[in-house]
mmCIF file of C-alpha atoms in Angstrom:
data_model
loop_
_atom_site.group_PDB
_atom_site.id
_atom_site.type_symbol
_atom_site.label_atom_id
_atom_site.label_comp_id
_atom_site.label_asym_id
_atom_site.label_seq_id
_atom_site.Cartn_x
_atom_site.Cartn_y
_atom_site.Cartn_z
ATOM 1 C CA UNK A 1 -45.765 -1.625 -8.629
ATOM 2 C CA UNK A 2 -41.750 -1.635 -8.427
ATOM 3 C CA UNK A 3 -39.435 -4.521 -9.145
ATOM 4 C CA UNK A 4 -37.805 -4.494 -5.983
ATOM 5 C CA UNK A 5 -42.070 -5.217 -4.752
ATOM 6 C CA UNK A 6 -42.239 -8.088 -7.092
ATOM 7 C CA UNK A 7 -38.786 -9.553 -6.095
ATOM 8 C CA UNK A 8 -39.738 -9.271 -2.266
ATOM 9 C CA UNK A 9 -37.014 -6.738 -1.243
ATOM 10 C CA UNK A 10 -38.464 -3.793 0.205
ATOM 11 C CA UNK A 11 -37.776 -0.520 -1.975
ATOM 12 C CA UNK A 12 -36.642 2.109 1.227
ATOM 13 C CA UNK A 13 -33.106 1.900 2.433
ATOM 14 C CA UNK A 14 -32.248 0.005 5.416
ATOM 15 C CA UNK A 15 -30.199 2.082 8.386
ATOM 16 C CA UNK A 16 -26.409 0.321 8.728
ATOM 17 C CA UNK A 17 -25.587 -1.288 12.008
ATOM 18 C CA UNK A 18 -23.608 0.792 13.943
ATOM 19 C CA UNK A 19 -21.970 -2.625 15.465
ATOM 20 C CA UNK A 20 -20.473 -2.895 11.942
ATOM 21 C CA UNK A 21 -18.547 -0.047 12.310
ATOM 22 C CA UNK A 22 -17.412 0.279 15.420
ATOM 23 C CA UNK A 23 -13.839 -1.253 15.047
ATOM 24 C CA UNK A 24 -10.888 0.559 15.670
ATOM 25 C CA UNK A 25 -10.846 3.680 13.582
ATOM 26 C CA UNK A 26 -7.228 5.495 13.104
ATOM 27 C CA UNK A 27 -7.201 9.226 14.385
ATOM 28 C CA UNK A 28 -5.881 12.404 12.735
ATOM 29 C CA UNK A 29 -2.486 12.022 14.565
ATOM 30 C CA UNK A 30 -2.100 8.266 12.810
ATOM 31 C CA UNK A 31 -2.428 9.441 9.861
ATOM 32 C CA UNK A 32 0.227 12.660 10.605
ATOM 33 C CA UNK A 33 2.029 10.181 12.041
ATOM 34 C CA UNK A 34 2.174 8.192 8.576
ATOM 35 C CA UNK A 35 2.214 11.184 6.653
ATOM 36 C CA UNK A 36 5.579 11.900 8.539
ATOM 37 C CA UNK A 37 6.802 8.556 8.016
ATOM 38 C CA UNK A 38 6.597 8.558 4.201
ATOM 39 C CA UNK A 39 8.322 12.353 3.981
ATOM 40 C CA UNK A 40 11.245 10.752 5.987
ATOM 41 C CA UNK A 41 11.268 8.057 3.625
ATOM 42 C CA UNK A 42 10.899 10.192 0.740
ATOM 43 C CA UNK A 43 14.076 12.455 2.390
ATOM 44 C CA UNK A 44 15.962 8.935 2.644
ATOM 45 C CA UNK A 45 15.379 8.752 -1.462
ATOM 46 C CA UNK A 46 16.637 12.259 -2.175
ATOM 47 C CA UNK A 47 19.752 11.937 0.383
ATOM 48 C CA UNK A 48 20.904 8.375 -1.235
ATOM 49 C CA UNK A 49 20.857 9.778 -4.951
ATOM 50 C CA UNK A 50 23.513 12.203 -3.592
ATOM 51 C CA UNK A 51 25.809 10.027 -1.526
ATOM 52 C CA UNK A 52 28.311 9.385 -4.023
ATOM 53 C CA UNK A 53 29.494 5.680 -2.035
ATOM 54 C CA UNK A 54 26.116 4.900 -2.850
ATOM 55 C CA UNK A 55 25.898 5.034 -6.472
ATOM 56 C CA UNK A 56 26.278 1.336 -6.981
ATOM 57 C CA UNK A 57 23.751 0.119 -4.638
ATOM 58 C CA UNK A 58 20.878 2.742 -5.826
ATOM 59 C CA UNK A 59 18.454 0.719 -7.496
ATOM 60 C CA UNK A 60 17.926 -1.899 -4.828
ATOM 61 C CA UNK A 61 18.176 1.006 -1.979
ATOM 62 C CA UNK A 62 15.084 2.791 -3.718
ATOM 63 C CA UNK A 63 13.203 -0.658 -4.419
ATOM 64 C CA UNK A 64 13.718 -1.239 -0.434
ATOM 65 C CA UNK A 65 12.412 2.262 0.433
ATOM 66 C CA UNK A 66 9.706 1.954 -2.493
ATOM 67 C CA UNK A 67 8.693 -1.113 -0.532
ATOM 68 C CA UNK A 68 8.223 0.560 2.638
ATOM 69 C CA UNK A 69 6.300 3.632 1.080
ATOM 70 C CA UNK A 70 3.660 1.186 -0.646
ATOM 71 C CA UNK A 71 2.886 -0.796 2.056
ATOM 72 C CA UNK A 72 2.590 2.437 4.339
ATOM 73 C CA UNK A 73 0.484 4.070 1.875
ATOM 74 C CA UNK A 74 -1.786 0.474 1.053
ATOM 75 C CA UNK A 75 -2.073 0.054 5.049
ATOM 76 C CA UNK A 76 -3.436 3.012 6.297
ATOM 77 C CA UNK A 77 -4.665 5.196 3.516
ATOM 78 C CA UNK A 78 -6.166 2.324 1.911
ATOM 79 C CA UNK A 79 -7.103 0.780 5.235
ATOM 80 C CA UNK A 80 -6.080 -2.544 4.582
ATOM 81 C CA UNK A 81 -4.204 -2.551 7.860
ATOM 82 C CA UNK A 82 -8.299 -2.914 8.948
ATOM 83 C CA UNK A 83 -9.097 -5.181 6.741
ATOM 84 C CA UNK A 84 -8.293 -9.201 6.262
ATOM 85 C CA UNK A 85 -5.188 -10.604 6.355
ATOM 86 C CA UNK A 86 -5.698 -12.168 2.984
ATOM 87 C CA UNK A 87 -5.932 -8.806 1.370
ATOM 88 C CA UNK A 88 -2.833 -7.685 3.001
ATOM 89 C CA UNK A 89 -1.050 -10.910 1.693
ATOM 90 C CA UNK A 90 -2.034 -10.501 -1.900
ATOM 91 C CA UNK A 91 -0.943 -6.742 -1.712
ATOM 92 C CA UNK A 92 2.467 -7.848 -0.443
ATOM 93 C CA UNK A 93 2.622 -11.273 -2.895
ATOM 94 C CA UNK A 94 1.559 -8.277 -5.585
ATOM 95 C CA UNK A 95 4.467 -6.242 -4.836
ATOM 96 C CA UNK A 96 7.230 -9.409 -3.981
ATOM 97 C CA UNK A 97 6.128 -10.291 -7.943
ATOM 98 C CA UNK A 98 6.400 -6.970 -9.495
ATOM 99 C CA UNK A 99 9.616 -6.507 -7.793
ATOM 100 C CA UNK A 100 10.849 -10.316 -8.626
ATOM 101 C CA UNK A 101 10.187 -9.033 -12.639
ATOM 102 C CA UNK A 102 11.667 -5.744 -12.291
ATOM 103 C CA UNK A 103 14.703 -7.564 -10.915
ATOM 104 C CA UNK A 104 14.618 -10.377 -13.811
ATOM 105 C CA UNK A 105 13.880 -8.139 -16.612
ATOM 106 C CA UNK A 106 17.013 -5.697 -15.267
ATOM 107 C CA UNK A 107 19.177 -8.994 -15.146
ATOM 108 C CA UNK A 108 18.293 -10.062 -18.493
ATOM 109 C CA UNK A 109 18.705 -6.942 -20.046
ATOM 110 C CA UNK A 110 22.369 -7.114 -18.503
ATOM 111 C CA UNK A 111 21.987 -3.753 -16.916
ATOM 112 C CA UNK A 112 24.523 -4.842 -14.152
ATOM 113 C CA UNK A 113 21.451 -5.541 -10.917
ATOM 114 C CA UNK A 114 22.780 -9.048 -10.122
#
Protein backbone atom coordinates (compact mmCIF):
# COMPACT_ATOMS: atom_id res chain seq x y z
CA UNK A 1 0.00 0.00 0.00
CA UNK A 2 1.28 3.69 -0.95
CA UNK A 3 1.03 6.81 1.16
CA UNK A 4 -0.74 8.75 -1.24
CA UNK A 5 -3.59 5.32 -0.63
CA UNK A 6 -3.50 5.93 3.03
CA UNK A 7 -3.83 9.78 2.75
CA UNK A 8 -6.88 9.38 0.26
CA UNK A 9 -5.25 11.03 -2.82
CA UNK A 10 -5.21 8.79 -5.62
CA UNK A 11 -1.50 7.84 -6.76
CA UNK A 12 -2.02 8.33 -10.99
CA UNK A 13 -1.77 11.81 -12.34
CA UNK A 14 -4.75 13.76 -13.06
CA UNK A 15 -5.08 15.27 -16.93
CA UNK A 16 -4.97 19.45 -16.63
CA UNK A 17 -8.02 21.30 -17.74
CA UNK A 18 -7.60 22.59 -20.93
CA UNK A 19 -10.06 25.63 -19.74
CA UNK A 20 -7.04 26.57 -17.57
CA UNK A 21 -5.04 27.29 -20.30
CA UNK A 22 -6.78 28.65 -22.78
CA UNK A 23 -6.07 32.44 -22.15
CA UNK A 24 -4.47 34.53 -24.49
CA UNK A 25 -1.15 33.05 -25.43
CA UNK A 26 1.52 35.58 -27.20
CA UNK A 27 2.66 34.36 -30.77
CA UNK A 28 6.14 34.09 -32.31
CA UNK A 29 5.77 37.60 -33.91
CA UNK A 30 5.12 39.14 -30.10
CA UNK A 31 7.87 37.95 -28.98
CA UNK A 32 10.06 39.24 -32.37
CA UNK A 33 8.24 42.05 -31.85
CA UNK A 34 9.78 42.44 -28.18
CA UNK A 35 12.90 41.04 -29.14
CA UNK A 36 13.09 44.11 -31.57
CA UNK A 37 12.05 46.43 -29.03
CA UNK A 38 14.83 45.68 -26.52
CA UNK A 39 17.74 45.76 -29.52
CA UNK A 40 16.39 49.33 -30.24
CA UNK A 41 16.66 50.04 -26.74
CA UNK A 42 19.87 48.46 -26.36
CA UNK A 43 21.04 50.72 -29.75
CA UNK A 44 19.56 53.84 -27.71
CA UNK A 45 22.32 52.77 -24.80
CA UNK A 46 25.26 52.46 -27.17
CA UNK A 47 24.29 55.80 -29.23
CA UNK A 48 23.91 57.98 -25.81
CA UNK A 49 27.46 56.85 -24.42
CA UNK A 50 28.75 58.53 -27.63
CA UNK A 51 26.81 61.77 -27.84
CA UNK A 52 29.21 63.93 -26.26
CA UNK A 53 26.08 66.72 -25.07
CA UNK A 54 25.04 63.83 -23.28
CA UNK A 55 27.75 63.04 -20.99
CA UNK A 56 26.20 64.74 -18.02
CA UNK A 57 22.86 63.25 -18.13
CA UNK A 58 24.19 59.44 -18.69
CA UNK A 59 23.44 57.77 -15.63
CA UNK A 60 19.79 58.69 -15.33
CA UNK A 61 19.37 58.22 -19.35
CA UNK A 62 20.57 54.46 -18.90
CA UNK A 63 18.49 53.97 -15.53
CA UNK A 64 15.37 55.25 -17.79
CA UNK A 65 16.21 52.84 -20.65
CA UNK A 66 17.26 50.06 -17.98
CA UNK A 67 13.71 50.61 -16.79
CA UNK A 68 12.11 50.01 -19.97
CA UNK A 69 14.31 46.84 -20.82
CA UNK A 70 13.29 45.12 -17.37
CA UNK A 71 9.88 45.58 -17.51
CA UNK A 72 9.87 44.41 -21.30
CA UNK A 73 11.88 41.49 -20.47
CA UNK A 74 9.67 40.69 -16.83
CA UNK A 75 6.34 41.18 -19.05
CA UNK A 76 6.58 38.98 -21.75
CA UNK A 77 9.44 36.61 -21.30
CA UNK A 78 8.49 36.11 -17.85
CA UNK A 79 4.81 36.35 -18.67
CA UNK A 80 3.80 38.46 -16.02
CA UNK A 81 2.02 40.66 -18.52
CA UNK A 82 -0.46 37.23 -18.12
CA UNK A 83 -0.36 37.05 -14.86
CA UNK A 84 -1.97 39.26 -11.76
CA UNK A 85 -1.71 42.64 -11.43
CA UNK A 86 -0.25 42.28 -8.00
CA UNK A 87 2.76 40.53 -9.37
CA UNK A 88 3.27 43.16 -11.89
CA UNK A 89 3.09 45.84 -9.04
CA UNK A 90 5.65 44.25 -6.81
CA UNK A 91 8.00 43.83 -9.92
CA UNK A 92 7.65 47.55 -10.63
CA UNK A 93 7.63 48.64 -6.56
CA UNK A 94 10.93 46.12 -6.80
CA UNK A 95 12.55 48.10 -9.37
CA UNK A 96 11.13 51.96 -8.17
CA UNK A 97 13.21 50.71 -4.73
CA UNK A 98 16.32 49.45 -6.22
CA UNK A 99 16.46 52.46 -8.32
CA UNK A 100 15.39 54.92 -5.24
CA UNK A 101 18.87 53.23 -3.44
CA UNK A 102 20.98 53.36 -6.39
CA UNK A 103 20.02 57.03 -6.57
CA UNK A 104 20.58 57.61 -2.61
CA UNK A 105 23.66 55.66 -2.29
CA UNK A 106 25.15 57.78 -5.59
CA UNK A 107 23.99 61.03 -3.70
CA UNK A 108 25.57 60.15 -0.56
CA UNK A 109 28.63 59.09 -1.93
CA UNK A 110 28.69 62.72 -3.56
CA UNK A 111 29.25 61.31 -6.97
CA UNK A 112 27.48 64.45 -8.48
CA UNK A 113 23.57 62.40 -9.43
CA UNK A 114 21.49 65.08 -7.65
Amino acid sequence: MRLADLRGASSRARPVEEEAHSAFQPSMADYVRVAVALAAVTSMEVAIYYIEALQGALVELFLFLSSIKFMLVVMWYMHLRFDSRLFSFLFAFGLVMAIGVFVATLATMKAGLL
